[in-house]
Each structure stands twice: as C-alpha cells, then as structure tokens.
Coordinates of C-alpha atoms and ligand atoms in Angstrom, one line a residue:
M1 CA -7.6 4.9 10.8
T2 CA -6.4 2.5 13.5
D3 CA -7.2 3.5 17.1
L4 CA -3.9 5.0 18.4
S5 CA -4.6 3.8 21.9
I6 CA -2.9 0.6 20.8
L7 CA 0.3 2.5 21.2
R8 CA -0.2 2.8 24.9
G9 CA 3.0 1.7 26.7
K10 CA 4.9 1.0 23.5
H11 CA 8.5 2.1 23.3
I12 CA 9.1 4.1 20.2
V13 CA 12.4 5.5 19.0
L14 CA 11.9 8.5 16.7
G15 CA 14.8 9.2 14.5
I16 CA 14.9 12.7 13.1
T17 CA 17.2 13.7 10.2
G18 CA 18.1 17.0 8.6
G19 CA 15.2 17.9 6.4
I20 CA 12.7 20.8 6.5
A21 CA 9.9 18.3 7.4
A22 CA 11.6 17.9 10.8
Y23 CA 9.1 20.4 12.2
K24 CA 6.4 17.9 11.6
S25 CA 8.2 15.4 13.9
A26 CA 7.2 17.6 16.9
M27 CA 3.6 16.9 16.0
L28 CA 4.4 13.2 15.6
T29 CA 6.0 13.1 19.0
R30 CA 2.9 14.7 20.4
L31 CA 0.6 12.2 18.8
F32 CA 2.7 9.3 20.2
V33 CA 2.8 10.7 23.7
K34 CA -0.9 11.5 23.7
A35 CA -1.6 7.9 22.7
G36 CA 0.4 6.8 25.8
A37 CA 3.6 5.7 24.0
E38 CA 7.1 6.3 25.4
V39 CA 9.2 8.2 22.9
Q40 CA 12.9 8.5 22.7
V41 CA 14.1 11.0 20.1
I42 CA 17.4 10.6 18.4
M43 CA 18.5 13.4 16.1
T44 CA 21.3 13.5 13.6
P45 CA 23.6 16.5 13.9
N46 CA 22.0 18.1 10.8
A47 CA 18.5 17.7 12.2
R48 CA 19.4 20.2 14.9
E49 CA 19.7 22.9 12.2
F50 CA 16.0 22.4 11.5
I51 CA 14.4 21.9 14.9
T52 CA 15.7 22.4 18.4
P53 CA 16.2 19.4 20.7
V54 CA 14.5 21.4 23.5
T55 CA 11.2 21.2 21.6
L56 CA 11.4 17.5 21.3
S57 CA 12.7 16.7 24.8
T58 CA 9.9 18.8 26.2
L59 CA 7.3 17.0 24.1
S60 CA 8.7 13.5 24.7
G61 CA 9.6 14.1 28.3
R62 CA 13.1 12.6 27.7
P63 CA 16.4 14.1 26.8
V64 CA 17.1 14.0 23.1
I65 CA 20.1 11.9 22.0
T66 CA 22.4 13.1 19.3
E67 CA 25.9 12.2 20.2
F68 CA 27.5 8.9 21.3
F69 CA 28.7 10.7 24.4
S70 CA 27.2 13.5 26.5
A71 CA 29.7 16.4 26.2
N72 CA 29.0 17.5 29.8
T73 CA 29.1 14.2 31.7
G74 CA 31.0 11.9 29.4
E75 CA 28.0 9.5 29.8
W76 CA 27.8 6.9 27.0
H77 CA 24.6 6.6 25.1
S78 CA 24.1 2.9 24.4
H79 CA 22.6 2.3 21.0
V80 CA 22.4 -1.4 22.0
D81 CA 20.2 -0.7 25.0
L82 CA 18.0 1.6 22.8
G83 CA 17.8 -1.1 20.1
L84 CA 16.5 -3.6 22.7
W85 CA 14.2 -1.1 24.3
A86 CA 12.4 -0.1 21.1
D87 CA 9.3 -1.9 20.1
A88 CA 9.4 0.2 16.9
M89 CA 11.7 2.7 15.4
I90 CA 10.5 5.4 13.0
I91 CA 12.8 7.6 11.0
A92 CA 10.8 10.8 10.1
P93 CA 11.9 12.6 8.1
A94 CA 14.4 10.3 6.5
T95 CA 16.7 12.1 4.1
A96 CA 18.3 10.5 1.1
S97 CA 21.6 10.5 3.0
T98 CA 20.3 8.7 6.1
I99 CA 18.4 6.2 4.0
A100 CA 21.7 5.5 2.1
K101 CA 23.6 5.1 5.4
M102 CA 20.9 2.8 6.8
A103 CA 20.8 0.7 3.7
N104 CA 24.6 0.3 3.7
G105 CA 25.4 0.1 7.4
V106 CA 27.3 3.4 7.5
A107 CA 27.0 3.7 11.3
D108 CA 28.6 7.1 11.8
N109 CA 25.9 8.6 14.0
M110 CA 23.7 7.6 16.9
L111 CA 20.6 7.2 14.6
V112 CA 22.1 4.7 12.2
T113 CA 23.9 2.9 15.0
S114 CA 20.6 2.5 16.8
Y115 CA 18.9 1.4 13.6
L116 CA 21.4 -1.4 13.2
S117 CA 20.8 -2.5 16.8
T118 CA 17.0 -2.4 16.6
R119 CA 15.2 -5.7 16.9
G120 CA 11.7 -4.1 16.7
K121 CA 9.9 -3.1 13.5
V122 CA 11.5 -0.2 11.6
F123 CA 9.5 2.5 9.7
V124 CA 10.9 5.0 7.3
A125 CA 9.1 8.2 6.2
P126 CA 11.3 9.6 3.4
A127 CA 11.3 13.4 2.6
M128 CA 13.4 15.0 0.0
D129 CA 13.4 16.9 -3.3
L130 CA 11.6 15.3 -6.1
D131 CA 14.6 14.5 -8.3
M132 CA 16.4 12.9 -5.3
M133 CA 13.3 10.8 -4.6
V134 CA 13.3 9.2 -8.1
H135 CA 17.1 8.9 -8.4
P136 CA 18.0 5.2 -9.0
T137 CA 20.3 5.4 -6.0
T138 CA 17.5 6.4 -3.6
K139 CA 15.1 3.9 -5.2
R140 CA 17.7 1.1 -4.7
N141 CA 18.4 2.1 -1.1
I142 CA 14.7 2.2 -0.3
A143 CA 14.1 -1.2 -1.9
L144 CA 17.1 -2.5 0.2
L145 CA 15.6 -1.2 3.4
Q146 CA 12.3 -2.8 2.5
S147 CA 14.0 -6.1 1.7
Y148 CA 15.5 -5.9 5.2
G149 CA 11.9 -5.6 6.6
A150 CA 11.5 -1.9 7.0
E151 CA 8.1 -0.4 6.1
I152 CA 8.3 2.7 4.0
I153 CA 5.6 5.3 4.7
E154 CA 5.4 6.9 1.3
A155 CA 6.1 10.6 0.7
T156 CA 3.3 12.5 -0.9
E157 CA 3.1 14.9 -3.8
G158 CA 2.9 18.7 -3.4
E159 CA 5.0 21.8 -3.1
L160 CA 8.5 21.0 -1.8
A161 CA 11.0 23.2 0.1
S162 CA 12.6 24.0 -3.3
H163 CA 9.2 25.3 -4.5
L164 CA 9.3 22.6 -7.1
V165 CA 6.1 20.5 -7.1
G166 CA 6.3 16.7 -7.0
K167 CA 6.7 13.7 -4.8
G168 CA 8.8 14.2 -1.7
R169 CA 6.8 15.7 1.1
M170 CA 6.9 13.6 4.3
A171 CA 3.7 11.8 5.1
E172 CA 1.6 13.7 7.6
P173 CA 2.1 12.8 11.3
A174 CA -1.4 11.3 11.5
V175 CA -0.6 9.0 8.6
I176 CA 2.7 7.9 10.1
A177 CA 1.1 7.3 13.5
D178 CA -1.6 5.3 11.8
A179 CA 0.8 3.1 10.0
I180 CA 2.6 2.2 13.2
A181 CA -0.6 1.6 15.1
S182 CA -1.8 -0.6 12.2
Y183 CA 1.4 -2.6 12.6
F184 CA 0.8 -3.2 16.3
A185 CA -2.9 -4.0 15.6
H186 CA -2.1 -6.6 12.8
G187 CA 1.5 -7.6 13.2
C188 CA 2.8 -9.8 10.4
D189 CA -0.3 -12.0 10.3
L190 CA 0.2 -12.8 6.6
A191 CA 3.8 -14.0 7.0
G192 CA 4.5 -17.0 4.9
K193 CA 1.3 -16.6 2.9
K194 CA 1.1 -15.9 -0.8
V195 CA -1.5 -13.4 -1.9
L196 CA -2.4 -13.0 -5.6
I197 CA -4.3 -9.8 -6.5
T198 CA -5.7 -8.5 -9.8
A199 CA -6.2 -4.8 -10.2
G200 CA -7.2 -2.0 -12.6
P201 CA -9.1 -2.1 -15.9
T202 CA -8.4 -4.2 -19.0
Y203 CA -8.0 -2.7 -22.4
E204 CA -9.4 -4.7 -25.3
K205 CA -7.8 -3.7 -28.5
I206 CA -9.9 -2.6 -31.5
D207 CA -7.0 -1.5 -33.7
P208 CA -3.5 -0.2 -33.0
V209 CA -4.8 3.1 -31.6
R210 CA -8.2 2.2 -30.0
F211 CA -9.5 0.0 -27.2
I212 CA -12.5 -0.8 -25.1
G213 CA -11.8 0.0 -21.5
N214 CA -13.4 1.2 -18.3
Y215 CA -12.9 3.8 -15.6
S216 CA -11.2 1.5 -13.1
T217 CA -8.0 3.2 -11.7
G218 CA -6.6 0.2 -9.8
K219 CA -6.4 2.2 -6.5
M220 CA -8.3 -0.4 -4.4
G221 CA -6.2 -3.3 -5.7
F222 CA -2.9 -1.5 -5.1
A223 CA -4.1 -0.5 -1.6
I224 CA -4.8 -4.2 -0.9
A225 CA -1.4 -5.2 -2.3
N226 CA 0.4 -2.6 -0.1
A227 CA -1.6 -3.7 3.0
A228 CA -0.9 -7.4 2.4
A229 CA 2.8 -6.7 1.9
A230 CA 2.9 -4.6 5.1
R231 CA 1.4 -7.6 6.9
G232 CA 4.1 -9.9 5.8
A233 CA 2.6 -11.6 2.7
D234 CA 4.4 -12.6 -0.4
V235 CA 2.3 -10.5 -2.8
V236 CA 1.9 -10.9 -6.6
L237 CA -0.1 -8.1 -8.3
V238 CA -1.4 -8.6 -11.8
A239 CA -2.1 -5.0 -12.9
G240 CA -4.1 -3.8 -15.9
P241 CA -3.1 -0.5 -17.5
V242 CA -3.1 2.0 -14.5
G243 CA -1.6 5.4 -13.9
N244 CA 1.2 6.1 -11.5
L245 CA 0.2 4.4 -8.2
S246 CA 2.6 3.9 -5.3
L247 CA 3.4 0.3 -4.6
D248 CA 5.5 -1.4 -1.9
S249 CA 8.6 -2.6 -3.6
R250 CA 8.2 -6.0 -2.0
V251 CA 5.2 -6.6 -4.2
R252 CA 5.9 -8.6 -7.4
R253 CA 4.1 -6.7 -10.2
I254 CA 3.0 -8.2 -13.5
D255 CA 1.7 -5.7 -16.0
V256 CA -0.9 -6.9 -18.5
E257 CA -3.3 -5.2 -20.9
S258 CA -6.2 -7.4 -21.9
A259 CA -8.4 -9.9 -20.0
C260 CA -6.8 -12.8 -21.8
E261 CA -3.3 -11.7 -20.6
M262 CA -4.6 -11.1 -17.1
L263 CA -6.1 -14.6 -17.1
A264 CA -2.8 -16.2 -18.3
S265 CA -0.8 -14.4 -15.6
A266 CA -3.3 -15.1 -12.8
E267 CA -3.6 -18.8 -13.8
S268 CA 0.2 -19.2 -13.6
E269 CA 0.3 -17.7 -10.1
F270 CA -2.9 -19.2 -8.7
A271 CA -1.9 -22.8 -7.8
S272 CA 0.6 -21.6 -5.2
A273 CA -1.5 -18.7 -3.8
D274 CA -3.1 -19.1 -0.4
Y275 CA -5.4 -16.1 -1.0
T276 CA -6.5 -14.6 -4.3
I277 CA -8.3 -11.2 -4.4
L278 CA -9.8 -10.3 -7.8
S279 CA -10.4 -6.5 -7.7
A280 CA -9.8 -5.9 -11.4
A281 CA -12.6 -4.5 -13.5
V282 CA -12.2 -7.0 -16.4
A283 CA -14.0 -6.2 -19.7
D284 CA -16.7 -8.7 -20.3
Y285 CA -16.3 -8.6 -24.1
R286 CA -13.6 -7.9 -26.6
P287 CA -13.6 -7.2 -30.3
A288 CA -13.9 -10.4 -32.3
E289 CA -11.1 -9.2 -34.5
V290 CA -8.3 -6.7 -33.9
A291 CA -7.7 -4.6 -37.0
E292 CA -4.1 -4.6 -38.1
H293 CA -4.2 -1.0 -39.2
K294 CA -6.0 2.0 -37.9
I295 CA -9.7 1.8 -38.9
K296 CA -10.2 4.7 -41.3
R297 CA -13.2 7.0 -41.2
E298 CA -15.4 6.4 -44.3
K299 CA -17.7 9.0 -45.6
D300 CA -21.1 7.3 -45.4
K301 CA -20.3 4.2 -43.5
I302 CA -20.4 3.5 -39.8
P303 CA -18.4 0.5 -38.9
T304 CA -19.9 -2.2 -36.6
L305 CA -17.9 -3.8 -34.0
E306 CA -18.5 -7.5 -33.4
L307 CA -17.8 -8.5 -29.8
I308 CA -17.0 -11.9 -28.3
K309 CA -17.0 -13.0 -24.7
N310 CA -13.9 -12.6 -22.5
P311 CA -12.9 -15.4 -20.1
D312 CA -14.2 -14.9 -16.6
I313 CA -11.0 -15.0 -14.5
A314 CA -12.8 -15.4 -11.2
A315 CA -15.0 -18.2 -12.5
T316 CA -12.0 -20.0 -14.1
L317 CA -10.0 -19.9 -10.9
G318 CA -13.1 -20.8 -8.9
T319 CA -13.2 -24.2 -10.7
R320 CA -9.5 -24.8 -9.9
K321 CA -9.7 -23.9 -6.3
H322 CA -8.4 -26.6 -4.0
D323 CA -8.8 -27.1 -0.2
G324 CA -7.0 -24.4 1.7
Q325 CA -7.2 -21.8 -1.0
R326 CA -9.5 -18.8 -0.6
L327 CA -10.9 -16.8 -3.5
I328 CA -12.3 -13.3 -3.0
G329 CA -14.1 -11.3 -5.7
F330 CA -15.5 -7.8 -6.0
A331 CA -18.9 -6.7 -7.1
L332 CA -19.4 -3.2 -8.2
E333 CA -23.1 -2.8 -8.6
T334 CA -25.6 0.0 -9.5
D335 CA -28.8 -1.8 -8.4
N336 CA -30.0 -5.0 -6.8
E337 CA -26.7 -5.0 -5.1
T338 CA -27.1 -7.8 -2.5
A339 CA -28.8 -10.2 -4.8
N340 CA -26.3 -9.7 -7.6
A341 CA -23.4 -10.1 -5.2
A342 CA -24.8 -13.3 -3.7
D343 CA -25.3 -14.7 -7.1
K344 CA -21.7 -14.0 -8.0
I345 CA -20.4 -15.8 -4.9
H346 CA -22.0 -19.0 -6.0
R347 CA -21.5 -18.7 -9.8
K348 CA -17.8 -18.0 -9.4
N349 CA -17.2 -20.3 -6.4
L350 CA -15.9 -17.4 -4.2
D351 CA -15.4 -17.5 -0.5
M352 CA -16.1 -13.8 0.0
I353 CA -17.2 -10.9 -2.1
V354 CA -16.5 -7.2 -1.6
L355 CA -19.6 -5.4 -2.6
N356 CA -19.5 -1.7 -3.4
S357 CA -22.3 0.3 -4.8
L358 CA -22.0 3.2 -7.3
R359 CA -25.0 4.6 -5.5
D360 CA -22.8 5.4 -2.4
P361 CA -21.0 8.7 -2.7
G362 CA -17.3 8.2 -2.3
A363 CA -17.4 4.5 -3.4
G364 CA -16.1 2.9 -6.6
F365 CA -13.7 4.0 -9.3
G366 CA -11.1 6.7 -9.0
T367 CA -11.9 7.8 -5.4
D368 CA -9.5 7.5 -2.5
T369 CA -12.3 6.2 -0.4
N370 CA -14.7 3.2 -0.5
K371 CA -17.7 2.0 1.3
I372 CA -18.0 -1.8 1.3
T373 CA -20.2 -4.7 2.4
L374 CA -18.5 -8.1 2.8
M375 CA -20.6 -11.1 2.0
Y376 CA -19.6 -14.7 2.6
A377 CA -20.1 -18.1 1.0
D378 CA -20.4 -19.8 4.4
G379 CA -23.7 -18.1 5.0
R380 CA -22.7 -15.9 7.9
T381 CA -24.2 -12.4 8.2
A382 CA -22.8 -9.8 5.9
D383 CA -20.6 -7.0 7.4
T384 CA -21.3 -3.4 6.3
Y385 CA -18.7 -0.8 6.8
P386 CA -18.8 3.0 6.8
L387 CA -17.0 5.1 4.2
K388 CA -13.2 4.8 4.8
S389 CA -9.9 5.4 3.0
K390 CA -9.0 2.6 0.5
A391 CA -6.0 1.8 2.7
D392 CA -8.3 1.2 5.7
V393 CA -10.8 -0.8 3.5
A394 CA -7.8 -3.0 2.4
D395 CA -7.1 -3.8 6.1
D396 CA -10.8 -4.6 6.7
I397 CA -10.9 -7.0 3.7
I398 CA -7.7 -8.7 4.9
D399 CA -9.0 -9.0 8.5
K400 CA -12.1 -10.8 7.3
M401 CA -10.2 -12.8 4.7
L402 CA -8.2 -14.3 7.5
T403 CA -11.4 -15.6 9.2
L404 CA -12.5 -17.6 6.1
Ligands
C5P1 O1 -19.4 -10.5 -13.0 P1 -18.7 -9.3 -12.5 O2 -17.8 -8.7 -13.5 O3 -19.5 -8.3 -11.8 O4 -17.8 -10.0 -11.3 C1 -16.9 -9.2 -10.6 C2 -15.8 -10.1 -10.1 O5 -15.4 -11.0 -11.0 C3 -14.6 -9.3 -9.8 O6 -13.9 -9.9 -8.7 C4 -13.8 -9.3 -11.0 O7 -12.4 -9.1 -10.8 C5 -14.1 -10.7 -11.5 N1 -14.1 -10.9 -13.0 C6 -13.1 -11.6 -13.5 N2 -13.1 -11.9 -14.9 C7 -14.0 -11.3 -15.7 C8 -15.1 -10.6 -15.1 C9 -15.0 -10.4 -13.7 O8 -12.2 -12.1 -12.8 N3 -14.0 -11.6 -17.0

C-alpha cells in the first residue's frame, strides 16, 4: 500500500453516481480528508437517492455540487473551474450509465461536464450488476475511457445488490485511495516505454487430451502488466494458459500454450522492448513426440515418455540484448536461493532477478501475495522486501527496474 500522506494538499473531485455502493463513497471521502486532501464531491441526481449530500458535505467540509445552478441563489457552478482545480477526479461508484455518458461525451449533468473539463488524472471505479459488467456495451465504454487515459479500478467479485454473485462490487475505499496515491507517487514514469512481459505456465502437449504443466497462475505477471500500464507503458503480455485474471485493456495480450510458442511471440516483440520481464514458469522439457491420438491404456504396459529440452526464453533473449534494453527474470527457488538466483543472472545475461522462495509462506504460485528479494547484475546489494500484495510487489519491481 502506498502511504496516503502523498495525498496531502491534493485537490480531488469525487464523482458519485446512483449505485448502492455510493455508501462506500462516504468512507472514501473520509480517507482522502484524513490524508490531508481537499475533496469536492459532485453527485448525479440519482446518487442522491442512495446517499444524502449532507453526509458528504459534512465529511468533505465543502458543499456538494449536483446541479449546474444553485436553486436558492442562482449561483453558477463552473465545471471549467472545477476541471482546472482538480489534480485528480475519481468516479466511485461509476454506473454503466455514467461510464457510457463519459465515454461518449453526453454532458447532461455536472459530473460528466466536469469530467470533460478535467485536465488531471481520471480514475473510474465501476459498480454494477454482473451481466451489465460483462455486456459488450459496458466493456467497450470502459475500454474507450482507458484509451482516453482514465485508470479503471476494477470491480471485485462477490454478492451484488441483486443477490446474484459475480463481478460488479465497487473496489473497497482503501483500494481506491491506494490506486490514487500510487499514481501521485509514480506518475507516468513509464510513458513512451515498451514493456514486454511473459506470464503463467506453459502446457507441453503429450497427446490431444494431456499435457505437462505446472502450478503457475500468472497472477504476478498480470499484476506487473497492470502496474506498468497504469504507469504509462506500452505493455505486451505473452500469457500462457491462465484462468480469468483481470487485465488493463491497454495491455496487448498474446495468448500462447507451449514454451516454443511463448519463445516465438517473445522473440518477435523483444527487439523493440525497452524492458522485458520474464515471470512465466516455462516448462524445462517437453515430450519428444506428441501423440496424434489419445494414448490408450494398455493392460500390462506402462508407457514411457521421452522428454526433450525446451528453449530457454530468458537465455535466448539474453544473447540478443542490446545497449539500452533491460532484461529481468524470476527465480522461484526451494533451496540455495541466493546462489541459484545469482547463477541465473549471469547464465541468462539478466540485469535483475526477482527471487521468491517457496519456503516463505504467502510467496509463489497462486497466492495474492508475494515476498521477494531483488538481485542485480551490477553487483549492488540485494533488496529484500516484506510480504506484500502482488500489486504492490509489481510496483516495487518496476521502481527498481527504472534504476537499472
Ligand atoms: O532456470 P529457471 O527456470 O529457474 O529460470 C527462471 C527464469 O527464466 C524466469 O524468468 C523464467 O521466466 C525464465 N525461463 C525462460 N525459459 C525457460 C525457462 C525459464 O524464459 N525455458
């Protein structure tokens, strides 16, 4: 988690729309104000059905804006002034309707008008029913907002207002505040840089129904891809077979299955990459032959599987690396961690290696956390970090990558 004190003195416009998650925006306002930020709340007319402006004006210390004009005084609320004032704007919760209006410039309320006038960074925390969330219309509108530079703070899975269970719950206030603090801490320090990432396991085919694989879930690589995209990079993610992981729509994703396919895609993207981060758990061996038909069980015979070596993607790219390119590998170890990782740095011509040990609880495959040590080719002292969320680990890796 980024220290929220970085929000001190920052001007934040908090847009609240008409969703049940609007009650969480009171907590979000409180977090901002406690961190020393100045908060101006704008509510859509519908939002007032879910939470009262009195709650938010009390917490923010400023009158809440809903209408273009104050009914009592005729005073005009200037969306232009607000747009210039805001260092950041966060729409939380953002309904499908407001997201659609923002994506298409339908400026029929103060919130969307202010969004169109905002020069600062825009964050959007969607909250809606699960079917609305996955509707092509919503997906397209969210992708449009991202292409205009907004950062989407992903909704989470759980029970929704409809009592259906799925993705659509607004991110928790602490997560939203952290995303904004992280933006102020890092800015767009990867703007103009291409980052190539490999993630997930590889599957090495035995026959049409079987493969050799491993327990990698791709979570760490996806977290790095999301963090790099949020920091302004042009990100290409070569992903092995992984489950449903959320990915920033600005990331260009190439799905592959085997080590050979992963190498081919990584090779074709590598020459133009400024930074390459190889987090995939690539199978070291593959069956020498792939059976064309399913291998049948035979009564008294146990088949033997002949294996051959897979290409080492990291080592291959390491030999092609030119001045100005930086290559980062991972080492997941169970013993002799430091010596093994140091050996890999040299053998694969890496600039930095991310070491995680399966001996550390909460580190490695499948978890949402990781505990890493960063080791460097230039001989500087290794950095050891405490257990953190994979999102925070991703930012730590990028921070150090930028010092290489
Ligand atoms: O040798 P080891 O598999 O432990 O090395 C780990 C690092 O090398 C990781 O960055 C991994 O993505 C990369 N690697 C690779 N191709 C392989 C094996 C590992 O890119 N065939």
